[in-house]
């Protein structure tokens, strides 16, 4: 009886976690370069056994105490590319991330809606400088960006964008990532005057939200049923 209560409760908590992730995905449906998140759920028994895998455990029979939302992971599927004709807007087609110089170290992003600051550095909306092979990229006057990331001014290549692979990327904000062991990307194409839209499909997310709500309600009804049964059992014992 108590086990049933635990199972229903963990199910409700797991669905609340999924709901939060889906809500965040929907909130960023129009965010440039945003990658939707998924949630991995794992049976609680498996989590418990994995935690004690190096210890000697006495077999006490089947154990099933619901599920837990273990982790979130980003879906790196590319979003659609839209033309803006703004020379400061850059999109990456294929696997790759721009590198930017943040306050606490290098971060990576797919959001290429850059601007130029007062010192003529190419920066993000947050003011983070975009990094090239020679350091922060500085542009003066007209410039073009080649598909390989080459920065061209007055017909000469002055720098190359640093484009990194998605391998090892860990989310650190809505559109930023960090990486302890960054690797340069090899298969990509930089498009100037364009932006990558969010890869969130609003209809799919809404369908998932409906499924989450139904599953949550099912677990809630089961919890109430177990609670009523437990209350009746306690009353019978009192008599």
PDB file of N, CA and C in Angstrom, residues 46-82:
ATOM      1  N   UNK A  46      16.309   1.018 -10.553  1.00  0.00           N
ATOM      2  CA  UNK A  46      17.562   0.962 -11.319  1.00  0.00           C
ATOM      3  C   UNK A  46      18.550   2.000 -10.814  1.00  0.00           C
ATOM      4  N   UNK A  47      18.039   3.199 -10.485  1.00  0.00           N
ATOM      5  CA  UNK A  47      18.901   4.246  -9.937  1.00  0.00           C
ATOM      6  C   UNK A  47      19.510   3.789  -8.622  1.00  0.00           C
ATOM      7  N   UNK A  48      18.677   3.199  -7.760  1.00  0.00           N
ATOM      8  CA  UNK A  48      19.133   2.750  -6.449  1.00  0.00           C
ATOM      9  C   UNK A  48      20.179   1.655  -6.576  1.00  0.00           C
ATOM     10  N   UNK A  49      19.916   0.688  -7.448  1.00  0.00           N
ATOM     11  CA  UNK A  49      20.849  -0.426  -7.610  1.00  0.00           C
ATOM     12  C   UNK A  49      22.163   0.043  -8.222  1.00  0.00           C
ATOM     13  N   UNK A  50      22.085   1.004  -9.152  1.00  0.00           N
ATOM     14  CA  UNK A  50      23.313   1.539  -9.736  1.00  0.00           C
ATOM     15  C   UNK A  50      24.154   2.259  -8.691  1.00  0.00           C
ATOM     16  N   UNK A  51      23.482   2.944  -7.780  1.00  0.00           N
ATOM     17  CA  UNK A  51      24.198   3.679  -6.735  1.00  0.00           C
ATOM     18  C   UNK A  51      24.925   2.738  -5.788  1.00  0.00           C
ATOM     19  N   UNK A  52      24.376   1.545  -5.612  1.00  0.00           N
ATOM     20  CA  UNK A  52      24.973   0.590  -4.678  1.00  0.00           C
ATOM     21  C   UNK A  52      25.628  -0.585  -5.405  1.00  0.00           C
ATOM     22  N   UNK A  53      25.922  -0.398  -6.677  1.00  0.00           N
ATOM     23  CA  UNK A  53      26.439  -1.503  -7.483  1.00  0.00           C
ATOM     24  C   UNK A  53      27.771  -2.033  -6.978  1.00  0.00           C
ATOM     25  N   UNK A  54      28.528  -1.193  -6.265  1.00  0.00           N
ATOM     26  CA  UNK A  54      29.840  -1.627  -5.782  1.00  0.00           C
ATOM     27  C   UNK A  54      29.771  -2.211  -4.376  1.00  0.00           C
ATOM     28  N   UNK A  55      28.544  -2.320  -3.854  1.00  0.00           N
ATOM     29  CA  UNK A  55      28.386  -2.877  -2.520  1.00  0.00           C
ATOM     30  C   UNK A  55      27.738  -4.251  -2.610  1.00  0.00           C
ATOM     31  N   UNK A  56      27.869  -5.014  -1.555  1.00  0.00           N
ATOM     32  CA  UNK A  56      27.226  -6.324  -1.496  1.00  0.00           C
ATOM     33  C   UNK A  56      25.785  -6.133  -1.050  1.00  0.00           C
ATOM     34  N   UNK A  57      24.846  -6.513  -1.898  1.00  0.00           N
ATOM     35  CA  UNK A  57      23.433  -6.304  -1.603  1.00  0.00           C
ATOM     36  C   UNK A  57      22.731  -7.655  -1.508  1.00  0.00           C
ATOM     37  N   UNK A  58      21.941  -7.818  -0.459  1.00  0.00           N
ATOM     38  CA  UNK A  58      21.169  -9.043  -0.290  1.00  0.00           C
ATOM     39  C   UNK A  58      19.888  -8.923  -1.105  1.00  0.00           C
ATOM     40  N   UNK A  59      19.593  -9.943  -1.880  1.00  0.00           N
ATOM     41  CA  UNK A  59      18.397  -9.927  -2.718  1.00  0.00           C
ATOM     42  C   UNK A  59      17.151 -10.041  -1.846  1.00  0.00           C
ATOM     43  N   UNK A  60      16.282  -9.031  -1.917  1.00  0.00           N
ATOM     44  CA  UNK A  60      15.060  -9.072  -1.113  1.00  0.00           C
ATOM     45  C   UNK A  60      13.826  -9.138  -1.998  1.00  0.00           C
ATOM     46  N   UNK A  61      14.008  -9.515  -3.241  1.00  0.00           N
ATOM     47  CA  UNK A  61      12.865  -9.644  -4.129  1.00  0.00           C
ATOM     48  C   UNK A  61      12.712  -8.436  -5.035  1.00  0.00           C
ATOM     49  N   UNK A  62      11.666  -8.449  -5.876  1.00  0.00           N
ATOM     50  CA  UNK A  62      11.455  -7.363  -6.825  1.00  0.00           C
ATOM     51  C   UNK A  62      11.294  -6.016  -6.124  1.00  0.00           C
ATOM     52  N   UNK A  63      11.871  -4.988  -6.721  1.00  0.00           N
ATOM     53  CA  UNK A  63      11.768  -3.645  -6.171  1.00  0.00           C
ATOM     54  C   UNK A  63      11.328  -2.705  -7.277  1.00  0.00           C
ATOM     55  N   UNK A  64      10.237  -2.015  -7.056  1.00  0.00           N
ATOM     56  CA  UNK A  64       9.753  -1.070  -8.047  1.00  0.00           C
ATOM     57  C   UNK A  64       9.088   0.103  -7.381  1.00  0.00           C
ATOM     58  N   UNK A  65       9.782   1.169  -7.237  1.00  0.00           N
ATOM     59  CA  UNK A  65       9.246   2.333  -6.535  1.00  0.00           C
ATOM     60  C   UNK A  65       9.157   3.537  -7.464  1.00  0.00           C
ATOM     61  N   UNK A  66       8.607   3.325  -8.639  1.00  0.00           N
ATOM     62  CA  UNK A  66       8.361   4.434  -9.531  1.00  0.00           C
ATOM     63  C   UNK A  66       9.548   4.844 -10.371  1.00  0.00           C
ATOM     64  N   UNK A  67       9.494   6.085 -10.845  1.00  0.00           N
ATOM     65  CA  UNK A  67      10.522   6.596 -11.748  1.00  0.00           C
ATOM     66  C   UNK A  67      11.051   7.927 -11.232  1.00  0.00           C
ATOM     67  N   UNK A  68      12.144   8.347 -11.851  1.00  0.00           N
ATOM     68  CA  UNK A  68      12.719   9.647 -11.524  1.00  0.00           C
ATOM     69  C   UNK A  68      13.250  10.266 -12.805  1.00  0.00           C
ATOM     70  N   UNK A  69      13.025  11.582 -12.958  1.00  0.00           N
ATOM     71  CA  UNK A  69      13.611  12.301 -14.088  1.00  0.00           C
ATOM     72  C   UNK A  69      15.095  12.487 -13.802  1.00  0.00           C
ATOM     73  N   UNK A  70      15.922  11.723 -14.509  1.00  0.00           N
ATOM     74  CA  UNK A  70      17.347  11.681 -14.191  1.00  0.00           C
ATOM     75  C   UNK A  70      18.095  12.896 -14.719  1.00  0.00           C
ATOM     76  N   UNK A  71      17.892  13.219 -15.966  1.00  0.00           N
ATOM     77  CA  UNK A  71      18.688  14.302 -16.552  1.00  0.00           C
ATOM     78  C   UNK A  71      17.986  14.895 -17.760  1.00  0.00           C
ATOM     79  N   UNK A  72      18.417  16.071 -18.138  1.00  0.00           N
ATOM     80  CA  UNK A  72      17.955  16.713 -19.358  1.00  0.00           C
ATOM     81  C   UNK A  72      19.091  16.689 -20.375  1.00  0.00           C
ATOM     82  N   UNK A  73      18.738  16.554 -21.629  1.00  0.00           N
ATOM     83  CA  UNK A  73      19.766  16.639 -22.660  1.00  0.00           C
ATOM     84  C   UNK A  73      19.198  17.379 -23.869  1.00  0.00           C
ATOM     85  N   UNK A  74      20.022  18.179 -24.523  1.00  0.00           N
ATOM     86  CA  UNK A  74      19.545  18.979 -25.651  1.00  0.00           C
ATOM     87  C   UNK A  74      19.430  18.164 -26.932  1.00  0.00           C
ATOM     88  N   UNK A  75      18.458  18.536 -27.735  1.00  0.00           N
ATOM     89  CA  UNK A  75      18.272  17.962 -29.062  1.00  0.00           C
ATOM     90  C   UNK A  75      18.979  18.888 -30.051  1.00  0.00           C
ATOM     91  N   UNK A  76      20.084  18.419 -30.620  1.00  0.00           N
ATOM     92  CA  UNK A  76      20.894  19.269 -31.489  1.00  0.00           C
ATOM     93  C   UNK A  76      20.425  19.271 -32.949  1.00  0.00           C
ATOM     94  N   UNK A  77      19.241  18.761 -33.203  1.00  0.00           N
ATOM     95  CA  UNK A  77      18.705  18.823 -34.559  1.00  0.00           C
ATOM     96  C   UNK A  77      18.671  20.275 -35.034  1.00  0.00           C
ATOM     97  N   UNK A  78      19.079  20.498 -36.256  1.00  0.00           N
ATOM     98  CA  UNK A  78      19.136  21.864 -36.771  1.00  0.00           C
ATOM     99  C   UNK A  78      17.765  22.489 -36.939  1.00  0.00           C
ATOM    100  N   UNK A  79      17.685  23.790 -36.652  1.00  0.00           N
ATOM    101  CA  UNK A  79      16.462  24.533 -36.920  1.00  0.00           C
ATOM    102  C   UNK A  79      16.483  25.073 -38.342  1.00  0.00           C
ATOM    103  N   UNK A  80      15.366  25.613 -38.773  1.00  0.00           N
ATOM    104  CA  UNK A  80      15.305  26.158 -40.131  1.00  0.00           C
ATOM    105  C   UNK A  80      16.138  27.436 -40.232  1.00  0.00           C
ATOM    106  N   UNK A  81      16.708  27.659 -41.408  1.00  0.00           N
ATOM    107  CA  UNK A  81      17.533  28.843 -41.664  1.00  0.00           C
ATOM    108  C   UNK A  81      16.678  29.894 -42.372  1.00  0.00           C
ATOM    109  N   UNK A  82      16.662  31.106 -41.816  1.00  0.00           N
ATOM    110  CA  UNK A  82      15.888  32.189 -42.423  1.00  0.00           C
ATOM    111  C   UNK A  82      16.842  33.313 -42.841  1.00  0.00           C
TER     112      UNK A  82
END
